[in-house]
Amino acid sequence: MRKKIVAGNWKCNTTVQEGVELAKEVSELVAKSGVKNVVVVLGTPFTHITSVVGAVDSQLIDVAAQNCAADAKGAFTGEVSAAMVKSTGATHVILGHSERREYYGETSATLNKKVALALANGLTPIYCCGEALSIREANEQNAYVKTQLDETIFNLSPEDFSKLAIAYEPIWAIGTGVTASTAQAQEMLAYIRGLIADKFGKVVAEETSILYGGSCNAKNAPELFSQPDIDGGLIGGASLKAEDFLGIITAY
Ligand code: 13P
C-alpha cells in the first residue's frame, strides 16, 4: 500500500537553533500522539539538516533538503550536491518547487539532472508540480501539469520512478490562504495518477504517493486527506508551528 506522507517545507525560515527546537517539538508531539501510519518529513534549510537529524527520533521523523545541485560536484560555488545532502542523514529532497522554478530559473532540463542525482544518491525526491492562476483560469491546468511531468520524471525508468513522491502545489494556493477545493485537489491528483498508469502501468500508479500542497492546515487537512487520491500534504506556513503541523499529521 502506498505511503501517506506529511512533509513540512520550512523554506527560508528559522535559525539553526530555532529549527532544532521546532524539530524536537514535532518529534515529541508525534511520539506522544502515537501516529504510526504517516511518514513525517521535515524539509529544512541545508544549514540545519545535520543538527535536525540529530535532534529528532529517526524512527518517527525523516528529514529533507529543499533542493540539491544539478551537478555531482566541482567548481559550483554555493551549491550543495545530492551526495552532500545524503551525507547529512537526510532521506528526502524537495525538487522543482514553484518558488525555485520562478525565482531561480529551474527548468525541466535542470530538474532532470537533479532528480537523477538525488536517486543515484539514495534520496527520495518529492517532486513538485502545479500551475499558476492564469493557467487555472484558462482551464489549462491538466495540460500544463502533464507537460511538467512529461519533461522530467516521466523520463525515468519505472524502477526509478517508483522511488519518488509527487506534490501537486497550485501556485495560486501557496501562501495565499486560498486552498484548492477538495474537489479540485482530488481531481488533479486522480488525473496525475491516471497519467502515471498510462506511462508506467497501474501497479506503479497505485503505489505512488501523491501529495497536495498550498495553504493546507489542520482545519482543511481532514477533508483533503479523506480523498482517495490524496496521500498527504506538502506544508509551508503551517509546518513552522509544531502544534499546527501535528494537527495535519493526525488528520488521517
Ligand atoms: P503554504 O502551506 O504556506 O501555502 O506553502 C505550501 C508550499 O509551498 C509547500 O511547499
PDB file of C-alpha atoms and ligand atoms in Angstrom:
ATOM      1  CA  MET A   1       0.000   0.000   0.000  1.00  0.00           C
ATOM      2  CA  ARG A   2       1.287   3.456  -0.838  1.00  0.00           C
ATOM      3  CA  LYS A   3       2.684   5.614   1.936  1.00  0.00           C
ATOM      4  CA  LYS A   4       0.894   8.537   3.497  1.00  0.00           C
ATOM      5  CA  ILE A   5       3.331  11.429   3.784  1.00  0.00           C
ATOM      6  CA  VAL A   6       3.101  14.749   5.583  1.00  0.00           C
ATOM      7  CA  ALA A   7       6.140  16.853   4.721  1.00  0.00           C
ATOM      8  CA  GLY A   8       6.943  20.287   6.081  1.00  0.00           C
ATOM      9  CA  ASN A   9       8.728  22.760   3.841  1.00  0.00           C
ATOM     10  CA  TRP A  10      10.256  25.353   6.144  1.00  0.00           C
ATOM     11  CA  LYS A  11      11.511  27.363   3.147  1.00  0.00           C
ATOM     12  CA  CYS A  12      13.900  30.163   4.204  1.00  0.00           C
ATOM     13  CA  ASN A  13      12.716  30.337   7.805  1.00  0.00           C
ATOM     14  CA  THR A  14      14.266  29.721  11.255  1.00  0.00           C
ATOM     15  CA  THR A  15      17.840  29.899  12.505  1.00  0.00           C
ATOM     16  CA  VAL A  16      19.565  26.592  13.213  1.00  0.00           C
ATOM     17  CA  GLN A  17      18.718  26.935  16.919  1.00  0.00           C
ATOM     18  CA  GLU A  18      15.053  27.733  16.236  1.00  0.00           C
ATOM     19  CA  GLY A  19      14.870  24.899  13.721  1.00  0.00           C
ATOM     20  CA  VAL A  20      16.291  22.369  16.166  1.00  0.00           C
ATOM     21  CA  GLU A  21      13.769  23.463  18.808  1.00  0.00           C
ATOM     22  CA  LEU A  22      10.916  23.160  16.306  1.00  0.00           C
ATOM     23  CA  ALA A  23      12.106  19.743  15.148  1.00  0.00           C
ATOM     24  CA  LYS A  24      12.392  18.480  18.740  1.00  0.00           C
ATOM     25  CA  GLU A  25       8.888  19.713  19.495  1.00  0.00           C
ATOM     26  CA  VAL A  26       7.485  17.990  16.408  1.00  0.00           C
ATOM     27  CA  SER A  27       9.324  14.781  17.260  1.00  0.00           C
ATOM     28  CA  GLU A  28       7.997  14.792  20.835  1.00  0.00           C
ATOM     29  CA  LEU A  29       4.441  15.572  19.765  1.00  0.00           C
ATOM     30  CA  VAL A  30       4.483  12.838  17.117  1.00  0.00           C
ATOM     31  CA  ALA A  31       5.800  10.382  19.728  1.00  0.00           C
ATOM     32  CA  LYS A  32       3.036  11.362  22.178  1.00  0.00           C
ATOM     33  CA  SER A  33       0.347  11.161  19.519  1.00  0.00           C
ATOM     34  CA  GLY A  34       1.223   7.563  18.740  1.00  0.00           C
ATOM     35  CA  VAL A  35       0.802   8.199  14.997  1.00  0.00           C
ATOM     36  CA  LYS A  36       2.436   5.386  13.086  1.00  0.00           C
ATOM     37  CA  ASN A  37       0.751   5.303   9.678  1.00  0.00           C
ATOM     38  CA  VAL A  38       2.235   8.548   8.352  1.00  0.00           C
ATOM     39  CA  VAL A  39       5.755   9.298   7.107  1.00  0.00           C
ATOM     40  CA  VAL A  40       6.601  12.645   8.684  1.00  0.00           C
ATOM     41  CA  VAL A  41       9.259  14.677   6.883  1.00  0.00           C
ATOM     42  CA  LEU A  42      10.842  17.973   7.899  1.00  0.00           C
ATOM     43  CA  GLY A  43      12.157  19.953   4.929  1.00  0.00           C
ATOM     44  CA  THR A  44      14.735  22.227   6.500  1.00  0.00           C
ATOM     45  CA  PRO A  45      17.363  24.630   5.131  1.00  0.00           C
ATOM     46  CA  PHE A  46      20.679  22.918   4.266  1.00  0.00           C
ATOM     47  CA  THR A  47      22.398  24.525   7.260  1.00  0.00           C
ATOM     48  CA  HIS A  48      20.000  22.819   9.679  1.00  0.00           C
ATOM     49  CA  ILE A  49      19.882  19.274   8.400  1.00  0.00           C
ATOM     50  CA  THR A  50      22.663  17.617  10.391  1.00  0.00           C
ATOM     51  CA  SER A  51      21.511  19.205  13.654  1.00  0.00           C
ATOM     52  CA  VAL A  52      17.860  18.395  12.988  1.00  0.00           C
ATOM     53  CA  VAL A  53      18.692  14.770  12.114  1.00  0.00           C
ATOM     54  CA  GLY A  54      20.479  14.536  15.465  1.00  0.00           C
ATOM     55  CA  ALA A  55      17.625  16.145  17.381  1.00  0.00           C
ATOM     56  CA  VAL A  56      14.674  14.014  16.245  1.00  0.00           C
ATOM     57  CA  ASP A  57      13.650  10.395  16.777  1.00  0.00           C
ATOM     58  CA  SER A  58      14.718   8.873  13.464  1.00  0.00           C
ATOM     59  CA  GLN A  59      12.068   6.168  13.830  1.00  0.00           C
ATOM     60  CA  LEU A  60       9.396   8.855  13.651  1.00  0.00           C
ATOM     61  CA  ILE A  61      10.821  11.725  11.626  1.00  0.00           C
ATOM     62  CA  ASP A  62      12.623  11.916   8.276  1.00  0.00           C
ATOM     63  CA  VAL A  63      14.493  14.985   7.134  1.00  0.00           C
ATOM     64  CA  ALA A  64      14.552  16.537   3.667  1.00  0.00           C
ATOM     65  CA  ALA A  65      16.604  19.150   1.877  1.00  0.00           C
ATOM     66  CA  GLN A  66      14.666  21.688  -0.164  1.00  0.00           C
ATOM     67  CA  ASN A  67      16.942  21.476  -3.189  1.00  0.00           C
ATOM     68  CA  CYS A  68      20.178  19.950  -4.431  1.00  0.00           C
ATOM     69  CA  ALA A  69      22.697  20.819  -7.114  1.00  0.00           C
ATOM     70  CA  ALA A  70      22.286  19.744 -10.739  1.00  0.00           C
ATOM     71  CA  ASP A  71      25.936  18.619 -10.836  1.00  0.00           C
ATOM     72  CA  ALA A  72      27.589  15.877  -8.855  1.00  0.00           C
ATOM     73  CA  LYS A  73      30.489  18.001  -7.615  1.00  0.00           C
ATOM     74  CA  GLY A  74      33.104  20.501  -8.666  1.00  0.00           C
ATOM     75  CA  ALA A  75      33.510  24.224  -9.181  1.00  0.00           C
ATOM     76  CA  PHE A  76      29.936  25.328  -8.465  1.00  0.00           C
ATOM     77  CA  THR A  77      30.282  27.942  -5.743  1.00  0.00           C
ATOM     78  CA  GLY A  78      27.425  27.930  -3.273  1.00  0.00           C
ATOM     79  CA  GLU A  79      25.856  24.703  -4.477  1.00  0.00           C
ATOM     80  CA  VAL A  80      25.067  21.669  -2.302  1.00  0.00           C
ATOM     81  CA  SER A  81      25.252  18.313  -4.045  1.00  0.00           C
ATOM     82  CA  ALA A  82      22.908  15.354  -3.632  1.00  0.00           C
ATOM     83  CA  ALA A  83      25.810  13.359  -2.145  1.00  0.00           C
ATOM     84  CA  MET A  84      26.364  16.100   0.431  1.00  0.00           C
ATOM     85  CA  VAL A  85      22.655  16.096   1.293  1.00  0.00           C
ATOM     86  CA  LYS A  86      22.747  12.319   1.690  1.00  0.00           C
ATOM     87  CA  SER A  87      25.809  12.547   3.949  1.00  0.00           C
ATOM     88  CA  THR A  88      23.875  14.727   6.425  1.00  0.00           C
ATOM     89  CA  GLY A  89      21.449  11.917   7.169  1.00  0.00           C
ATOM     90  CA  ALA A  90      18.614  13.434   5.133  1.00  0.00           C
ATOM     91  CA  THR A  91      16.436  10.888   3.345  1.00  0.00           C
ATOM     92  CA  HIS A  92      14.358  13.120   1.050  1.00  0.00           C
ATOM     93  CA  VAL A  93      14.828  16.132  -1.173  1.00  0.00           C
ATOM     94  CA  ILE A  94      12.125  18.511  -2.380  1.00  0.00           C
ATOM     95  CA  LEU A  95      12.735  19.247  -6.067  1.00  0.00           C
ATOM     96  CA  GLY A  96      11.050  21.512  -8.582  1.00  0.00           C
ATOM     97  CA  HIS A  97       9.207  23.702  -6.099  1.00  0.00           C
ATOM     98  CA  SER A  98       7.476  26.539  -7.959  1.00  0.00           C
ATOM     99  CA  GLU A  99       9.500  29.087  -5.980  1.00  0.00           C
ATOM    100  CA  ARG A 100      12.710  27.548  -7.319  1.00  0.00           C
ATOM    101  CA  ARG A 101      11.310  27.415 -10.846  1.00  0.00           C
ATOM    102  CA  GLU A 102      10.144  31.028 -10.657  1.00  0.00           C
ATOM    103  CA  TYR A 103      12.888  32.800  -8.665  1.00  0.00           C
ATOM    104  CA  TYR A 104      15.916  30.679  -9.562  1.00  0.00           C
ATOM    105  CA  GLY A 105      15.091  29.766 -13.144  1.00  0.00           C
ATOM    106  CA  GLU A 106      14.885  25.998 -12.664  1.00  0.00           C
ATOM    107  CA  THR A 107      13.939  24.359 -15.932  1.00  0.00           C
ATOM    108  CA  SER A 108      12.908  20.834 -16.831  1.00  0.00           C
ATOM    109  CA  ALA A 109      16.467  20.215 -18.064  1.00  0.00           C
ATOM    110  CA  THR A 110      17.919  21.229 -14.676  1.00  0.00           C
ATOM    111  CA  LEU A 111      15.336  19.171 -12.846  1.00  0.00           C
ATOM    112  CA  ASN A 112      16.117  16.059 -14.873  1.00  0.00           C
ATOM    113  CA  LYS A 113      19.698  16.279 -13.637  1.00  0.00           C
ATOM    114  CA  LYS A 114      18.693  16.973 -10.039  1.00  0.00           C
ATOM    115  CA  VAL A 115      16.204  14.097  -9.903  1.00  0.00           C
ATOM    116  CA  ALA A 116      18.768  11.697 -11.389  1.00  0.00           C
ATOM    117  CA  LEU A 117      21.440  12.722  -8.879  1.00  0.00           C
ATOM    118  CA  ALA A 118      19.030  12.535  -5.959  1.00  0.00           C
ATOM    119  CA  LEU A 119      18.029   8.999  -6.936  1.00  0.00           C
ATOM    120  CA  ALA A 120      21.623   7.939  -7.596  1.00  0.00           C
ATOM    121  CA  ASN A 121      22.472   9.039  -4.073  1.00  0.00           C
ATOM    122  CA  GLY A 122      19.601   7.177  -2.447  1.00  0.00           C
ATOM    123  CA  LEU A 123      17.451  10.205  -1.692  1.00  0.00           C
ATOM    124  CA  THR A 124      13.680  10.192  -2.203  1.00  0.00           C
ATOM    125  CA  PRO A 125      12.690  13.133  -4.389  1.00  0.00           C
ATOM    126  CA  ILE A 126       9.452  14.915  -3.528  1.00  0.00           C
ATOM    127  CA  TYR A 127       8.861  16.280  -6.998  1.00  0.00           C
ATOM    128  CA  CYS A 128       6.662  19.379  -7.150  1.00  0.00           C
ATOM    129  CA  CYS A 129       4.374  20.447  -9.963  1.00  0.00           C
ATOM    130  CA  GLY A 130       1.487  22.875 -10.283  1.00  0.00           C
ATOM    131  CA  GLU A 131       0.077  25.684 -12.348  1.00  0.00           C
ATOM    132  CA  ALA A 132      -0.182  29.467 -11.978  1.00  0.00           C
ATOM    133  CA  LEU A 133      -3.540  31.200 -11.549  1.00  0.00           C
ATOM    134  CA  SER A 134      -3.700  32.369 -15.189  1.00  0.00           C
ATOM    135  CA  ILE A 135      -3.399  28.752 -16.344  1.00  0.00           C
ATOM    136  CA  ARG A 136      -6.126  27.601 -13.943  1.00  0.00           C
ATOM    137  CA  GLU A 137      -8.376  30.452 -15.093  1.00  0.00           C
ATOM    138  CA  ALA A 138      -7.871  29.335 -18.694  1.00  0.00           C
ATOM    139  CA  ASN A 139      -8.714  25.769 -17.561  1.00  0.00           C
ATOM    140  CA  GLU A 140      -5.383  24.543 -18.957  1.00  0.00           C
ATOM    141  CA  GLN A 141      -4.033  23.094 -15.710  1.00  0.00           C
ATOM    142  CA  ASN A 142      -4.161  19.457 -16.791  1.00  0.00           C
ATOM    143  CA  ALA A 143      -2.130  20.012 -19.952  1.00  0.00           C
ATOM    144  CA  TYR A 144       0.330  22.203 -18.040  1.00  0.00           C
ATOM    145  CA  VAL A 145       0.955  19.669 -15.289  1.00  0.00           C
ATOM    146  CA  LYS A 146       1.193  16.852 -17.838  1.00  0.00           C
ATOM    147  CA  THR A 147       3.954  18.750 -19.657  1.00  0.00           C
ATOM    148  CA  GLN A 148       5.809  19.325 -16.378  1.00  0.00           C
ATOM    149  CA  LEU A 149       5.709  15.584 -15.698  1.00  0.00           C
ATOM    150  CA  ASP A 150       6.427  14.531 -19.293  1.00  0.00           C
ATOM    151  CA  GLU A 151       9.551  16.687 -19.438  1.00  0.00           C
ATOM    152  CA  THR A 152      11.006  15.481 -16.153  1.00  0.00           C
ATOM    153  CA  ILE A 153      10.084  12.448 -14.059  1.00  0.00           C
ATOM    154  CA  PHE A 154       8.210  10.624 -16.820  1.00  0.00           C
ATOM    155  CA  ASN A 155      11.605  10.125 -18.482  1.00  0.00           C
ATOM    156  CA  LEU A 156      12.671   7.853 -15.633  1.00  0.00           C
ATOM    157  CA  SER A 157      12.710   4.078 -15.720  1.00  0.00           C
ATOM    158  CA  PRO A 158       9.716   2.513 -13.914  1.00  0.00           C
ATOM    159  CA  GLU A 159      12.116   1.326 -11.212  1.00  0.00           C
ATOM    160  CA  ASP A 160      13.463   4.831 -10.553  1.00  0.00           C
ATOM    161  CA  PHE A 161      10.036   6.419 -10.878  1.00  0.00           C
ATOM    162  CA  SER A 162       8.660   4.146  -8.177  1.00  0.00           C
ATOM    163  CA  LYS A 163      11.164   5.626  -5.680  1.00  0.00           C
ATOM    164  CA  LEU A 164       9.791   9.164  -5.709  1.00  0.00           C
ATOM    165  CA  ALA A 165       6.764  11.031  -4.413  1.00  0.00           C
ATOM    166  CA  ILE A 166       4.907  13.817  -6.205  1.00  0.00           C
ATOM    167  CA  ALA A 167       3.479  17.002  -4.701  1.00  0.00           C
ATOM    168  CA  TYR A 168       0.857  18.944  -6.628  1.00  0.00           C
ATOM    169  CA  GLU A 169       1.005  22.539  -5.486  1.00  0.00           C
ATOM    170  CA  PRO A 170      -1.101  25.027  -7.447  1.00  0.00           C
ATOM    171  CA  ILE A 171       0.879  28.277  -7.289  1.00  0.00           C
ATOM    172  CA  TRP A 172      -2.256  30.285  -6.600  1.00  0.00           C
ATOM    173  CA  ALA A 173      -2.780  28.337  -3.369  1.00  0.00           C
ATOM    174  CA  ILE A 174       0.759  28.677  -1.994  1.00  0.00           C
ATOM    175  CA  GLY A 175       0.989  31.039   0.954  1.00  0.00           C
ATOM    176  CA  THR A 176      -2.234  32.763  -0.087  1.00  0.00           C
ATOM    177  CA  GLY A 177      -4.691  31.220   2.334  1.00  0.00           C
ATOM    178  CA  VAL A 178      -6.662  30.067  -0.716  1.00  0.00           C
ATOM    179  CA  THR A 179      -6.670  26.286  -0.657  1.00  0.00           C
ATOM    180  CA  ALA A 180      -7.677  24.369  -3.738  1.00  0.00           C
ATOM    181  CA  SER A 181     -11.130  22.995  -3.048  1.00  0.00           C
ATOM    182  CA  THR A 182     -11.161  19.360  -2.046  1.00  0.00           C
ATOM    183  CA  ALA A 183     -12.745  18.551  -5.411  1.00  0.00           C
ATOM    184  CA  GLN A 184     -10.069  20.481  -7.354  1.00  0.00           C
ATOM    185  CA  ALA A 185      -7.260  18.778  -5.450  1.00  0.00           C
ATOM    186  CA  GLN A 186      -8.753  15.292  -5.755  1.00  0.00           C
ATOM    187  CA  GLU A 187      -9.480  15.811  -9.450  1.00  0.00           C
ATOM    188  CA  MET A 188      -5.900  16.833 -10.242  1.00  0.00           C
ATOM    189  CA  LEU A 189      -4.329  14.079  -8.152  1.00  0.00           C
ATOM    190  CA  ALA A 190      -6.563  11.471  -9.788  1.00  0.00           C
ATOM    191  CA  TYR A 191      -5.584  12.914 -13.165  1.00  0.00           C
ATOM    192  CA  ILE A 192      -1.865  12.628 -12.267  1.00  0.00           C
ATOM    193  CA  ARG A 193      -2.381   9.046 -11.089  1.00  0.00           C
ATOM    194  CA  GLY A 194      -4.063   8.280 -14.402  1.00  0.00           C
ATOM    195  CA  LEU A 195      -1.081   9.718 -16.286  1.00  0.00           C
ATOM    196  CA  ILE A 196       1.262   7.541 -14.222  1.00  0.00           C
ATOM    197  CA  ALA A 197      -0.871   4.495 -15.004  1.00  0.00           C
ATOM    198  CA  ASP A 198      -0.723   5.276 -18.734  1.00  0.00           C
ATOM    199  CA  LYS A 199       3.045   5.703 -18.607  1.00  0.00           C
ATOM    200  CA  PHE A 200       4.208   3.125 -16.043  1.00  0.00           C
ATOM    201  CA  GLY A 201       1.220   0.869 -15.505  1.00  0.00           C
ATOM    202  CA  LYS A 202      -1.485   0.530 -12.891  1.00  0.00           C
ATOM    203  CA  VAL A 203       0.656  -1.112 -10.223  1.00  0.00           C
ATOM    204  CA  VAL A 204       3.206   1.720 -10.188  1.00  0.00           C
ATOM    205  CA  ALA A 205       0.383   4.300 -10.215  1.00  0.00           C
ATOM    206  CA  GLU A 206      -1.301   2.683  -7.211  1.00  0.00           C
ATOM    207  CA  GLU A 207       1.988   2.667  -5.289  1.00  0.00           C
ATOM    208  CA  THR A 208       2.955   6.310  -5.965  1.00  0.00           C
ATOM    209  CA  SER A 209       2.344   8.753  -3.117  1.00  0.00           C
ATOM    210  CA  ILE A 210       0.862  11.989  -4.444  1.00  0.00           C
ATOM    211  CA  LEU A 211       0.592  14.918  -2.054  1.00  0.00           C
ATOM    212  CA  TYR A 212      -1.354  18.147  -2.130  1.00  0.00           C
ATOM    213  CA  GLY A 213       0.271  21.444  -1.120  1.00  0.00           C
ATOM    214  CA  GLY A 214      -0.987  25.006  -0.868  1.00  0.00           C
ATOM    215  CA  SER A 215      -2.451  26.617   2.264  1.00  0.00           C
ATOM    216  CA  CYS A 216      -3.046  23.208   3.791  1.00  0.00           C
ATOM    217  CA  ASN A 217      -3.696  23.437   7.530  1.00  0.00           C
ATOM    218  CA  ALA A 218      -5.067  21.438  10.444  1.00  0.00           C
ATOM    219  CA  LYS A 219      -8.585  22.631   9.637  1.00  0.00           C
ATOM    220  CA  ASN A 220      -8.757  21.678   5.963  1.00  0.00           C
ATOM    221  CA  ALA A 221      -6.429  18.644   6.075  1.00  0.00           C
ATOM    222  CA  PRO A 222      -9.030  16.094   7.312  1.00  0.00           C
ATOM    223  CA  GLU A 223     -11.297  16.734   4.317  1.00  0.00           C
ATOM    224  CA  LEU A 224      -8.414  16.873   1.819  1.00  0.00           C
ATOM    225  CA  PHE A 225      -6.832  13.705   3.199  1.00  0.00           C
ATOM    226  CA  SER A 226     -10.156  11.840   3.102  1.00  0.00           C
ATOM    227  CA  GLN A 227      -9.968  11.819  -0.702  1.00  0.00           C
ATOM    228  CA  PRO A 228      -8.949   8.576  -2.395  1.00  0.00           C
ATOM    229  CA  ASP A 229      -6.020  10.023  -4.362  1.00  0.00           C
ATOM    230  CA  ILE A 230      -4.616  12.475  -1.792  1.00  0.00           C
ATOM    231  CA  ASP A 231      -1.808  10.692   0.034  1.00  0.00           C
ATOM    232  CA  GLY A 232      -0.773  13.567   2.265  1.00  0.00           C
ATOM    233  CA  GLY A 233       0.492  17.105   2.117  1.00  0.00           C
ATOM    234  CA  LEU A 234       3.468  19.346   1.498  1.00  0.00           C
ATOM    235  CA  ILE A 235       3.071  22.044   4.086  1.00  0.00           C
ATOM    236  CA  GLY A 236       4.640  25.504   4.181  1.00  0.00           C
ATOM    237  CA  GLY A 237       3.426  28.023   6.762  1.00  0.00           C
ATOM    238  CA  ALA A 238       1.616  25.517   8.974  1.00  0.00           C
ATOM    239  CA  SER A 239       4.782  23.420   9.347  1.00  0.00           C
ATOM    240  CA  LEU A 240       6.504  26.218  11.264  1.00  0.00           C
ATOM    241  CA  LYS A 241       4.436  25.661  14.422  1.00  0.00           C
ATOM    242  CA  ALA A 242       4.705  22.200  15.941  1.00  0.00           C
ATOM    243  CA  GLU A 243       1.085  22.080  17.188  1.00  0.00           C
ATOM    244  CA  ASP A 244      -0.285  23.177  13.806  1.00  0.00           C
ATOM    245  CA  PHE A 245       1.876  20.655  11.981  1.00  0.00           C
ATOM    246  CA  LEU A 246       0.802  17.876  14.343  1.00  0.00           C
ATOM    247  CA  GLY A 247      -2.812  18.756  13.595  1.00  0.00           C
ATOM    248  CA  ILE A 248      -2.107  17.945   9.941  1.00  0.00           C
ATOM    249  CA  ILE A 249      -0.123  14.786  10.713  1.00  0.00           C
ATOM    250  CA  THR A 250      -3.035  13.455  12.759  1.00  0.00           C
ATOM    251  CA  ALA A 251      -5.639  14.472  10.185  1.00  0.00           C
ATOM    252  CA  TYR A 252      -5.983  10.931   8.792  1.00  0.00           C
TER     253      TYR A 252
HETATM  254  P1  13P B   1       1.859  27.056   2.259  1.00  0.00           P
HETATM  255  O1  13P B   1       1.425  25.833   3.024  1.00  0.00           O
HETATM  256  O2  13P B   1       2.466  28.127   3.131  1.00  0.00           O
HETATM  257  O3  13P B   1       0.790  27.562   1.357  1.00  0.00           O
HETATM  258  O4  13P B   1       3.068  26.587   1.302  1.00  0.00           O
HETATM  259  C1  13P B   1       2.917  25.463   0.523  1.00  0.00           C
HETATM  260  C2  13P B   1       4.221  25.129  -0.052  1.00  0.00           C
HETATM  261  O5  13P B   1       4.744  25.822  -0.912  1.00  0.00           O
HETATM  262  C3  13P B   1       4.901  23.931   0.457  1.00  0.00           C
HETATM  263  O6  13P B   1       5.957  23.570  -0.371  1.00  0.00           O
END
